[in-house]
Short mmCIF file of C-alpha atoms (C1' of nucleotides) in Angstrom, two decimals:
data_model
loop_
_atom_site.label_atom_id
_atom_site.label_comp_id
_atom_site.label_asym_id
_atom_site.label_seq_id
_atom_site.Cartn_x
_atom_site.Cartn_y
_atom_site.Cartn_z
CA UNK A 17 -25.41 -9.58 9.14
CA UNK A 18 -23.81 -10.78 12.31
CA UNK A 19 -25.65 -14.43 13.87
CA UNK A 20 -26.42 -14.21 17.49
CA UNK A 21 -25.57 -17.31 18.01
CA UNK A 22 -21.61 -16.85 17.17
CA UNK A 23 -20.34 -19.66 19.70
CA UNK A 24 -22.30 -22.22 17.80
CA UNK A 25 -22.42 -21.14 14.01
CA UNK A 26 -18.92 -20.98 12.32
CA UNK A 27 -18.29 -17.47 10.55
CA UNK A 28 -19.05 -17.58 6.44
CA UNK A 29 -18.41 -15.62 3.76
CA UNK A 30 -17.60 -11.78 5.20
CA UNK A 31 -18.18 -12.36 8.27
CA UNK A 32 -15.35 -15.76 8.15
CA UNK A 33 -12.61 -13.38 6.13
CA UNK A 34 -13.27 -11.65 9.07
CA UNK A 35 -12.43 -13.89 11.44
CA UNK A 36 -9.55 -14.84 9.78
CA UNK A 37 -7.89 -11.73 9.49
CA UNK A 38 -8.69 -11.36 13.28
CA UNK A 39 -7.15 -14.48 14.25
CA UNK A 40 -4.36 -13.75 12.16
CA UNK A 41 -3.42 -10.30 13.63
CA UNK A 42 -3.31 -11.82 17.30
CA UNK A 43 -1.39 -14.93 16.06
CA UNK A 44 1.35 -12.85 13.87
CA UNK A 45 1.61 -10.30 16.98
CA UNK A 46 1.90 -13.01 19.55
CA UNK A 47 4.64 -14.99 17.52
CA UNK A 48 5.55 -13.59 14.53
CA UNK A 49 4.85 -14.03 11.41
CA UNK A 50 7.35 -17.51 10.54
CA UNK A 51 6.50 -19.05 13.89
CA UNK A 52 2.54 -19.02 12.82
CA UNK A 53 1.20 -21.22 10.27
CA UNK A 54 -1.85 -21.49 8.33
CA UNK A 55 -2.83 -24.66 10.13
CA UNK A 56 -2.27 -22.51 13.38
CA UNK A 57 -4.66 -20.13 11.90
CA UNK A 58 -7.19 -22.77 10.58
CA UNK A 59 -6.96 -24.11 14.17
CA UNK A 60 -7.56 -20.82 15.94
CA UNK A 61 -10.25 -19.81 13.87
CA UNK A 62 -12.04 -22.58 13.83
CA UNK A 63 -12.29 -22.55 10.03
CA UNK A 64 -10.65 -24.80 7.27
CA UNK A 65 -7.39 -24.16 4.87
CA UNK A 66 -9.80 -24.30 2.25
CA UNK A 67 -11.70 -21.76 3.30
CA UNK A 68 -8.72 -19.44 3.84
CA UNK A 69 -7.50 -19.89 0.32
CA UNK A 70 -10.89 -18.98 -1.38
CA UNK A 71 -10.41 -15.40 0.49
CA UNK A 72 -6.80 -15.36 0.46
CA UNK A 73 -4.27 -16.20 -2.55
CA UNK A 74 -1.54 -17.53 -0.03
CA UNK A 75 -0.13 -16.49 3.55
CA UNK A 76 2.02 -13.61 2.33
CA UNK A 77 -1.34 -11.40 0.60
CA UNK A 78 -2.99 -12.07 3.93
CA UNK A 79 -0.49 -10.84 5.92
CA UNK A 80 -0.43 -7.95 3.54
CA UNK A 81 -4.27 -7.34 3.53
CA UNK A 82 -4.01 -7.09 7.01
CA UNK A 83 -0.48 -4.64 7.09
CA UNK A 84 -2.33 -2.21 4.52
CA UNK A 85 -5.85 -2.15 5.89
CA UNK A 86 -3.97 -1.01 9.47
CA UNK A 87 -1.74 1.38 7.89
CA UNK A 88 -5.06 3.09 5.23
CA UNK A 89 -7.01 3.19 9.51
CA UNK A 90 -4.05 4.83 11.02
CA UNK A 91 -3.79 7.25 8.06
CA UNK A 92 -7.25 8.33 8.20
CA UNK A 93 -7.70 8.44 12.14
CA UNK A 94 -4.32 11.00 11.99
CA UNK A 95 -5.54 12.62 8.82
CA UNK A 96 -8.39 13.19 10.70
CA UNK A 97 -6.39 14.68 14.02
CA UNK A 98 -4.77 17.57 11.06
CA UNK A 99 -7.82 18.91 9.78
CA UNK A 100 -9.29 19.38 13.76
CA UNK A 101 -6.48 20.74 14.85
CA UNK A 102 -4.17 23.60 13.05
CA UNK A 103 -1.02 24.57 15.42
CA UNK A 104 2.16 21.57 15.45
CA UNK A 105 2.19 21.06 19.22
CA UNK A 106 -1.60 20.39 19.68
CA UNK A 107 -1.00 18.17 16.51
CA UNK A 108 1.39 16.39 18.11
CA UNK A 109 -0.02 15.97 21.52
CA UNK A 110 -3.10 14.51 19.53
CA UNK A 111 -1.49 11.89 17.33
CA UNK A 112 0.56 10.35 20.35
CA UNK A 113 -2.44 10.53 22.68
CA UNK A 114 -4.34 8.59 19.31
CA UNK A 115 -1.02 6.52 19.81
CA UNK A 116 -1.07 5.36 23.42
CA UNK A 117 -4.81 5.42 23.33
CA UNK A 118 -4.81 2.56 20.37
CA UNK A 119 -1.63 0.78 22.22
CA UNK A 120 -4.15 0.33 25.08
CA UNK A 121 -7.51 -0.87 23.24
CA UNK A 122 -5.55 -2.85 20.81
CA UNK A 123 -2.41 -3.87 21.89
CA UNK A 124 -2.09 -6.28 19.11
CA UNK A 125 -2.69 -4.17 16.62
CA UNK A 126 -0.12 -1.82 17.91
CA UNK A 127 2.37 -4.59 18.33
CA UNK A 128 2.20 -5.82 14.78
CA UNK A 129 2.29 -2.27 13.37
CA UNK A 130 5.40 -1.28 15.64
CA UNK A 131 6.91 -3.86 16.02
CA UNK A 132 7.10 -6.65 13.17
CA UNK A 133 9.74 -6.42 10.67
CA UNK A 134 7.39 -6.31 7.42
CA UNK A 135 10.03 -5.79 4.84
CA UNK A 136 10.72 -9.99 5.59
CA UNK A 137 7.65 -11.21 4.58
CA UNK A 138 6.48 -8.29 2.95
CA UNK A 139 9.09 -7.54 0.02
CA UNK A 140 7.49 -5.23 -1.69
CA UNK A 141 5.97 -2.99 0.96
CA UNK A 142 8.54 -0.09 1.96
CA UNK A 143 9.63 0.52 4.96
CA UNK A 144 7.60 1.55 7.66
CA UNK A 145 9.00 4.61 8.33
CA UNK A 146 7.83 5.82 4.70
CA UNK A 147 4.71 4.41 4.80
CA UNK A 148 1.85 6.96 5.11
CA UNK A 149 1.28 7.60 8.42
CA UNK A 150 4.59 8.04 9.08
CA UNK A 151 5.13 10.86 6.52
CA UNK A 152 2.14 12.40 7.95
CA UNK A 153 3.96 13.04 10.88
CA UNK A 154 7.36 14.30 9.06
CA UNK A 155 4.59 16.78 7.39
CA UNK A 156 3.84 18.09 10.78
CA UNK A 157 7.11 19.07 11.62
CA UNK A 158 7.73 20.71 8.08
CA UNK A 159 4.51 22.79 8.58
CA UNK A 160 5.63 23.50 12.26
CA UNK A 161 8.98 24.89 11.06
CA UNK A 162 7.07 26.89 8.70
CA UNK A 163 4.80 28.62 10.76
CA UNK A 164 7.99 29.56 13.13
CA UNK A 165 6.35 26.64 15.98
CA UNK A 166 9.37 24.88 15.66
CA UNK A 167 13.17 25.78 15.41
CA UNK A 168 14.96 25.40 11.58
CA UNK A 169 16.39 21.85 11.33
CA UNK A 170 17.02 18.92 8.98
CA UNK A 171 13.06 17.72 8.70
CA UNK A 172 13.74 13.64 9.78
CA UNK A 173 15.98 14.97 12.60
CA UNK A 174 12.99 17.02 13.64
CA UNK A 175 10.33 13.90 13.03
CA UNK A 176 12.33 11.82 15.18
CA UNK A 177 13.11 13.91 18.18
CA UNK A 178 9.48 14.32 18.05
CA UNK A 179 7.89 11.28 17.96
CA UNK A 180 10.81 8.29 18.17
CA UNK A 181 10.46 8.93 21.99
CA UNK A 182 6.70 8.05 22.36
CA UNK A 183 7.11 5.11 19.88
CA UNK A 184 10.00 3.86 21.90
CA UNK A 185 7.58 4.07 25.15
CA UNK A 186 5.10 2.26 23.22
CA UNK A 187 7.34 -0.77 22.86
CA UNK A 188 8.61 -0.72 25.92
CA UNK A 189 5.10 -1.20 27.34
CA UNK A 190 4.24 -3.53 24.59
CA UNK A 191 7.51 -5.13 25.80
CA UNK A 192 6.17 -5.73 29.38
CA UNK A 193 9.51 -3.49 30.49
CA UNK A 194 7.31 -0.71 32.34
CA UNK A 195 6.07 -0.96 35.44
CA UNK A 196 3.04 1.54 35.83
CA UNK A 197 0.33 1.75 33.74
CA UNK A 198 1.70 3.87 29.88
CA UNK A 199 -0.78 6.45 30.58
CA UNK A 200 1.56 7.57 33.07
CA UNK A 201 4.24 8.33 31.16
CA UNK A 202 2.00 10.37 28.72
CA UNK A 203 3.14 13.82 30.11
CA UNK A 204 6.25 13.63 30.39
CA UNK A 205 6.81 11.97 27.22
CA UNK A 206 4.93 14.58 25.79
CA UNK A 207 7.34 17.46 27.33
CA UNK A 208 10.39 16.10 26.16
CA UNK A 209 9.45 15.69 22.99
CA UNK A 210 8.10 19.17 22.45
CA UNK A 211 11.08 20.44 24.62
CA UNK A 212 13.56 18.74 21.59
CA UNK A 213 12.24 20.54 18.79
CA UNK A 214 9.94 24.18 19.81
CA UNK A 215 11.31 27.10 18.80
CA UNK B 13 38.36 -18.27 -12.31
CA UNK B 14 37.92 -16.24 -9.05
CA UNK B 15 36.10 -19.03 -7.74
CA UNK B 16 38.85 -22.12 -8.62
CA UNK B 17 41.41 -19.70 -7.23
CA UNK B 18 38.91 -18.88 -3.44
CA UNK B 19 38.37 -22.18 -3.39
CA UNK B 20 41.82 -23.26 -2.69
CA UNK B 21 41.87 -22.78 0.80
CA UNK B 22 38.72 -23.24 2.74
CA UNK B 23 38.89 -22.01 6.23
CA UNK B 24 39.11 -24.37 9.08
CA UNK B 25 38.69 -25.16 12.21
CA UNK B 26 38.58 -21.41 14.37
CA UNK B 27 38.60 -19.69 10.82
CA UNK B 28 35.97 -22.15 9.45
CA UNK B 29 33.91 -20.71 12.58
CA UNK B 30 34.43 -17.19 12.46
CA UNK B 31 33.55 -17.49 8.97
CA UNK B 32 30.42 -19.14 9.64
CA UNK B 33 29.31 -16.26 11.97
CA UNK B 34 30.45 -13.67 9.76
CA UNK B 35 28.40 -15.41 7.04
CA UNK B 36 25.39 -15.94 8.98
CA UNK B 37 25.24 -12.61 10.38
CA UNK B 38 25.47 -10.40 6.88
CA UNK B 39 22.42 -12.65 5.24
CA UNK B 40 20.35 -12.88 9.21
CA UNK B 41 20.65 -9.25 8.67
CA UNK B 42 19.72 -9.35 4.56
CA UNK B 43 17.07 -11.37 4.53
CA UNK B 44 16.11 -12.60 8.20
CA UNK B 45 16.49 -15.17 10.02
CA UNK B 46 13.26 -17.25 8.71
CA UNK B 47 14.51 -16.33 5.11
CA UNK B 48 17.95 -17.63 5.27
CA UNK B 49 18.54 -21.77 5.56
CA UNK B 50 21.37 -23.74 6.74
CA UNK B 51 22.05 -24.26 3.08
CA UNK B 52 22.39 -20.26 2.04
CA UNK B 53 24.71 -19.93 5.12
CA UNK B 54 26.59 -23.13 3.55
CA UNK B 55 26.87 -22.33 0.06
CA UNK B 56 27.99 -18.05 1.40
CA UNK B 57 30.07 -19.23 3.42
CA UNK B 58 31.51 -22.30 1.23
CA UNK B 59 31.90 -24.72 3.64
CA UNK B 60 29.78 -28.17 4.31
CA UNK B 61 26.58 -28.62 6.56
CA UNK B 62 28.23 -31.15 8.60
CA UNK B 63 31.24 -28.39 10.08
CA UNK B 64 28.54 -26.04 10.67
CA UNK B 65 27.02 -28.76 12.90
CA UNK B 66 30.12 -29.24 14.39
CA UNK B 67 30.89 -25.85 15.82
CA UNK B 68 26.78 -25.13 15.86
CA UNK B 69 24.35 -27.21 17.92
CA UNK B 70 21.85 -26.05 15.35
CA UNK B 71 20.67 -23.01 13.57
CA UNK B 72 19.36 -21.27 16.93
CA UNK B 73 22.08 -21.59 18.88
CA UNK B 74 24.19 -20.24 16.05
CA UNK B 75 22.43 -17.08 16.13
CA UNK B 76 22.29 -16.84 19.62
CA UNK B 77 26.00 -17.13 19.60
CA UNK B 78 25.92 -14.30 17.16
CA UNK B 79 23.65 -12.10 19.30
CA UNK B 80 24.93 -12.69 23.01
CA UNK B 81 28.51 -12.09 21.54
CA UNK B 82 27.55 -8.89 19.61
CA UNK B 83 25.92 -7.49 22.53
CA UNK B 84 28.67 -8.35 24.91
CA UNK B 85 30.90 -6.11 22.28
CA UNK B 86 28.63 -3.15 22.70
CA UNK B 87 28.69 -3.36 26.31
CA UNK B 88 32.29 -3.05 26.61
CA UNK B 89 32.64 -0.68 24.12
CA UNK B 90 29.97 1.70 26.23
CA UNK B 91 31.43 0.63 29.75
CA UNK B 92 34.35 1.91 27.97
CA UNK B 93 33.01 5.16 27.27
CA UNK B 94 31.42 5.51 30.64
CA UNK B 95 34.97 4.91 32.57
CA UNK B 96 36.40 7.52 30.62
CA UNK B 97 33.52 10.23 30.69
CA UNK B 98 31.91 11.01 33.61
CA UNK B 99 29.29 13.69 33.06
CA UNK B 100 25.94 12.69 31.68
CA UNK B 101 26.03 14.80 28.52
CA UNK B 102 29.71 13.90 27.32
CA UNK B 103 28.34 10.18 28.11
CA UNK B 104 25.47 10.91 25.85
CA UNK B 105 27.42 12.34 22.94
CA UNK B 106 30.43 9.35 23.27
CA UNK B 107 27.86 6.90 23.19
CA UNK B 108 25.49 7.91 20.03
CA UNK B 109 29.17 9.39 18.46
CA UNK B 110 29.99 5.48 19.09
CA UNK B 111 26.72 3.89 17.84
CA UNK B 112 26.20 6.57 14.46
CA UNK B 113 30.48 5.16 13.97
CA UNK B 114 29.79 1.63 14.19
CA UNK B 115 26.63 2.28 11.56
CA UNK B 116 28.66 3.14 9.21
CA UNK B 117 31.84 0.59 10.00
CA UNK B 118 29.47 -2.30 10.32
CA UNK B 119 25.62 -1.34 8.83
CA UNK B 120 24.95 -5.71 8.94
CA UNK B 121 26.04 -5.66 12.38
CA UNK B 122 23.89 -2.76 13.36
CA UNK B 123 21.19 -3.88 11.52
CA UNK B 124 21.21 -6.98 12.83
CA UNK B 125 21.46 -5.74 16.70
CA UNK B 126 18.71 -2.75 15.92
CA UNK B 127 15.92 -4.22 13.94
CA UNK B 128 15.98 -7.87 13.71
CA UNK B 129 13.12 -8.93 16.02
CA UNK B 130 15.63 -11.77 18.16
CA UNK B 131 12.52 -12.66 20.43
CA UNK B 132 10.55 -14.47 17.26
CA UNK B 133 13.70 -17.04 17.17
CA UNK B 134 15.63 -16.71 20.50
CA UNK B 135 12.56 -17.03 23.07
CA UNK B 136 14.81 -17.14 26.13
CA UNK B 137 16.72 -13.72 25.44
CA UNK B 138 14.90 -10.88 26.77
CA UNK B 139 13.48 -8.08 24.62
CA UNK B 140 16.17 -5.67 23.31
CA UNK B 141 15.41 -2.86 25.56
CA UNK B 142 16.59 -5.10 28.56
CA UNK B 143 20.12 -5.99 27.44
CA UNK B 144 22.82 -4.58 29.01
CA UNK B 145 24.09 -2.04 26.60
CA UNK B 146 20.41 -0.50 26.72
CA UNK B 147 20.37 -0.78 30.88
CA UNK B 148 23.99 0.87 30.36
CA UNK B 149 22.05 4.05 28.87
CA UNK B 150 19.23 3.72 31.64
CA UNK B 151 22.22 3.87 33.85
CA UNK B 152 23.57 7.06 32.44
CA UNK B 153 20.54 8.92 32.68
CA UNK B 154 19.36 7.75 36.12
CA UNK B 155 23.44 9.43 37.38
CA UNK B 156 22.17 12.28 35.26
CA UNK B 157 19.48 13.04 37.80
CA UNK B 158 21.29 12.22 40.52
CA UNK B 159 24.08 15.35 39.95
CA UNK B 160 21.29 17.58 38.88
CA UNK B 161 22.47 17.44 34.56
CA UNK B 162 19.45 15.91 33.99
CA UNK B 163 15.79 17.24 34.93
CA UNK B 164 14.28 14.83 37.23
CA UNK B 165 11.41 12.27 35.75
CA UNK B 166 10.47 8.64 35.23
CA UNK B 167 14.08 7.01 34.50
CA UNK B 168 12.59 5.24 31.02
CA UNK B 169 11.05 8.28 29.87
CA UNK B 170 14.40 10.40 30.08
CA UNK B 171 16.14 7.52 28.74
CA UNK B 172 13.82 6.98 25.55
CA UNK B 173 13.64 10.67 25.23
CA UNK B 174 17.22 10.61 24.66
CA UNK B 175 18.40 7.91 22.65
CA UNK B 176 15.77 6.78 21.15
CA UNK B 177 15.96 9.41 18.37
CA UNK B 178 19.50 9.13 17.73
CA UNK B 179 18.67 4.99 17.64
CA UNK B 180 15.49 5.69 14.95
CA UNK B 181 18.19 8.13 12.63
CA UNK B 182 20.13 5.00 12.40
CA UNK B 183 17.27 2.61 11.32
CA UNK B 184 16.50 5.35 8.48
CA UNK B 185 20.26 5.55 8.13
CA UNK B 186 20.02 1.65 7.61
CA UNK B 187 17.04 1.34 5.69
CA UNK B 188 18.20 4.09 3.36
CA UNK B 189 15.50 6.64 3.82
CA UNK B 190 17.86 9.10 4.37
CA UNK B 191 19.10 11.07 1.72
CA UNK B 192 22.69 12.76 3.68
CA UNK B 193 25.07 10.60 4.86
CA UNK B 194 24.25 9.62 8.37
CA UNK B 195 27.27 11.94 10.01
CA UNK B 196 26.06 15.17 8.48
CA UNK B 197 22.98 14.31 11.05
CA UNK B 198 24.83 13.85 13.87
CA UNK B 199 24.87 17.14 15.69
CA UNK B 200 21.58 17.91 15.48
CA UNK B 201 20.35 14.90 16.58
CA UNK B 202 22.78 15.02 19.63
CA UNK B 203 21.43 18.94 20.55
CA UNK B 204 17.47 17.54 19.96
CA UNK B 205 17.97 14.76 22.82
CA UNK B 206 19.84 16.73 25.03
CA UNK B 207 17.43 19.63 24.96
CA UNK B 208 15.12 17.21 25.76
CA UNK B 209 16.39 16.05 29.21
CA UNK B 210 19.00 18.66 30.56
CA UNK B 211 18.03 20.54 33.27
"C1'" DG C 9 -18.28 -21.00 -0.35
"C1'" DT C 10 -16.63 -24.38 2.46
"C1'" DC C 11 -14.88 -28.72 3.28
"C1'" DT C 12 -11.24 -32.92 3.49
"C1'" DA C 13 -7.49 -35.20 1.74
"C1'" DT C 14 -3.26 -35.08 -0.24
"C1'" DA C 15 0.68 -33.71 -3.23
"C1'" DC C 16 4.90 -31.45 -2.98
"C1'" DG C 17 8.97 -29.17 -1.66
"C1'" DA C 18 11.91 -27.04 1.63
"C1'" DG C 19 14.74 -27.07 5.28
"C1'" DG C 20 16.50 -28.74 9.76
"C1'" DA C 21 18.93 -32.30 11.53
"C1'" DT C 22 21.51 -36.99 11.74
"C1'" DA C 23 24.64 -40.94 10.34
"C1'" DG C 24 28.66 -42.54 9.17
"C1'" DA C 25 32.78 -42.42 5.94
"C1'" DC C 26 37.22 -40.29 5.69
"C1'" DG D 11 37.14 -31.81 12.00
"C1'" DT D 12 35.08 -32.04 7.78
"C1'" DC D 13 32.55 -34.21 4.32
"C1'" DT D 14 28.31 -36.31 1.60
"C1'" DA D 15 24.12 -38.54 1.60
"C1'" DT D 16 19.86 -39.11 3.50
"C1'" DC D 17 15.96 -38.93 6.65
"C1'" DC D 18 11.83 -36.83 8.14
"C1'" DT D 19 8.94 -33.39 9.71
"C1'" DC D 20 6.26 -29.57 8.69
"C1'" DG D 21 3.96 -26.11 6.11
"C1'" DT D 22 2.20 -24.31 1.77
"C1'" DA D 23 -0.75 -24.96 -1.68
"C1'" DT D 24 -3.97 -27.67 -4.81
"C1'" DA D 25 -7.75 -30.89 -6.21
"C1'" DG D 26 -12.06 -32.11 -6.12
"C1'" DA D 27 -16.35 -33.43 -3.42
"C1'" DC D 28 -20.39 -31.33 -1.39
#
DNA sequence: GTCTATACGAGGATAGAC
DNA sequence: GTCTATCCTCGTATAGAC
């Protein structure tokens, strides 16, 4: 149960993991994983290392609670998108307006999925670009082929002239590089994407 | 035996730094930057801390060295293509036919340009997608427009839309997702992004 | 469950001989 | 220019009190 008072009472138990994970998420997204340490985290969260250690075994399995939790929510939130919506191009135009939508409310989230090179402090995770959500969207494309949506090609060529484009946008606004706000770009991106791969 | 008969001639002084980078840039793009020490770089490259301090004010500047000159190479190498092509979709296939080549000449040198996240340990270059070989491709599409190749839109969207799948077949190239060598993806990849942009 | 204090090692960087 | 030896900070992780 959540106190009302939260500016006075530290977080415990649920409620501190929490807060740590939190904390940890903006921290790793601001400056990386190697440029953050526990005592920045301790500090930050206004908790104590030995809290941290009675919810986490060490730095590395909280960085990877946090990796796999994100991935599992972006798996079911696009999982979700497939079983509303049936044809590839609505599909698509779904999952990258889930995209942009989630690169707006939680930029930091989007910046550490996106962005942050996992495999270095993460050695036992797989790439990113076979982790679930990602296959998800190589399944699209092989069901779009099917169904005669989109025209016969190699399936990761297809995958990527679909999608790399609106990840690549989301960086760049993550980045700070564009000027107007990313919903702006939504359309467009949208058109050349579909314009790549449709039948 | 191998290693009595290396050992007879360490490199020195312009070797002993070439060697250095060369070093430092196949385990920056192994392991990382955080994940490789002075001492890895010194034992690879089988030379003493105290030259590497010599040619190195320390171990940032030594990848910054690596990085500045690496993306000075590109540039060239895509001015290069740009002096002797002059329409936007022999640009476009010179350039990626460049970038897929030098994938498979150099994979630690690509690997180290394309995913290794610079900003975490050089703060004062600018993200990626600002360098000059990337505002090169800008470049390229915004001439596109201009002599009707290209469909006119937002200048970042046509350029993402365009390279940024050929630049996301590489990282799978790289991490080995793919199953075909890179080359037999090539064409494909080149028709997706142009459909996606010409006029 | 949460805290403080501390052990411990790793790695960046320097000093000074040759 | 290159070497070895060493310093010293910093960050992870543990121990043990409450």
């Amino acid at each position: 149960m959540q106190a009302s008072h939260k500016q006075r009472q530290r977080p415990r138990g649920e409620a501190l993991q929490e807060k740590v994970l939190q904390t940890a998420l903006e921290l790793f997204s601001e400056r990386g994983y190697f440029n953050t340490s526990l005592q920045d985290i301790r500090k930050a969260a206004d908790v104590s290392i030995g809290a941290i250690y009675h919810h986490f075994k060490n730095k590395e399995e909280l960085a990877k609670s946090l990796y796999v939790n994100l991935l599992l929510r972006m798996e079911t939130d696009i999982q979700q998108i497939l079983v509303r919506e049936t044809n590839c191009q609505q599909r698509y135009r779904e999952i990258v307006r889930f995209l942009f939508q989630m690169a707006l409310d939680e930029p930091k989230t989007m910046q550490f999925i996106l962005s942050a090179k996992h495999q270095e402090y993460l050695p036992d995770e797989p790439p990113i670009c076979s982790s679930r959500p990602f296959r998800l969207m190589r399944q699209v494309l092989e069901e779009g082929m099917q169904n005669g949506e989109v025209r016969q090609m190699e399936a990761w060529v297809a995958t990527t002239a679909l999608f790399a484009g609106a990840l690549r946008m989301m960086i760049l606004h993550l980045d700070g590089v564009l000027e107007a706000p990313l919903a702006d770009y939504l359309e467009e991106t949208l058109a050349c994407g579909w314009r790549a791969v449709h039948v």
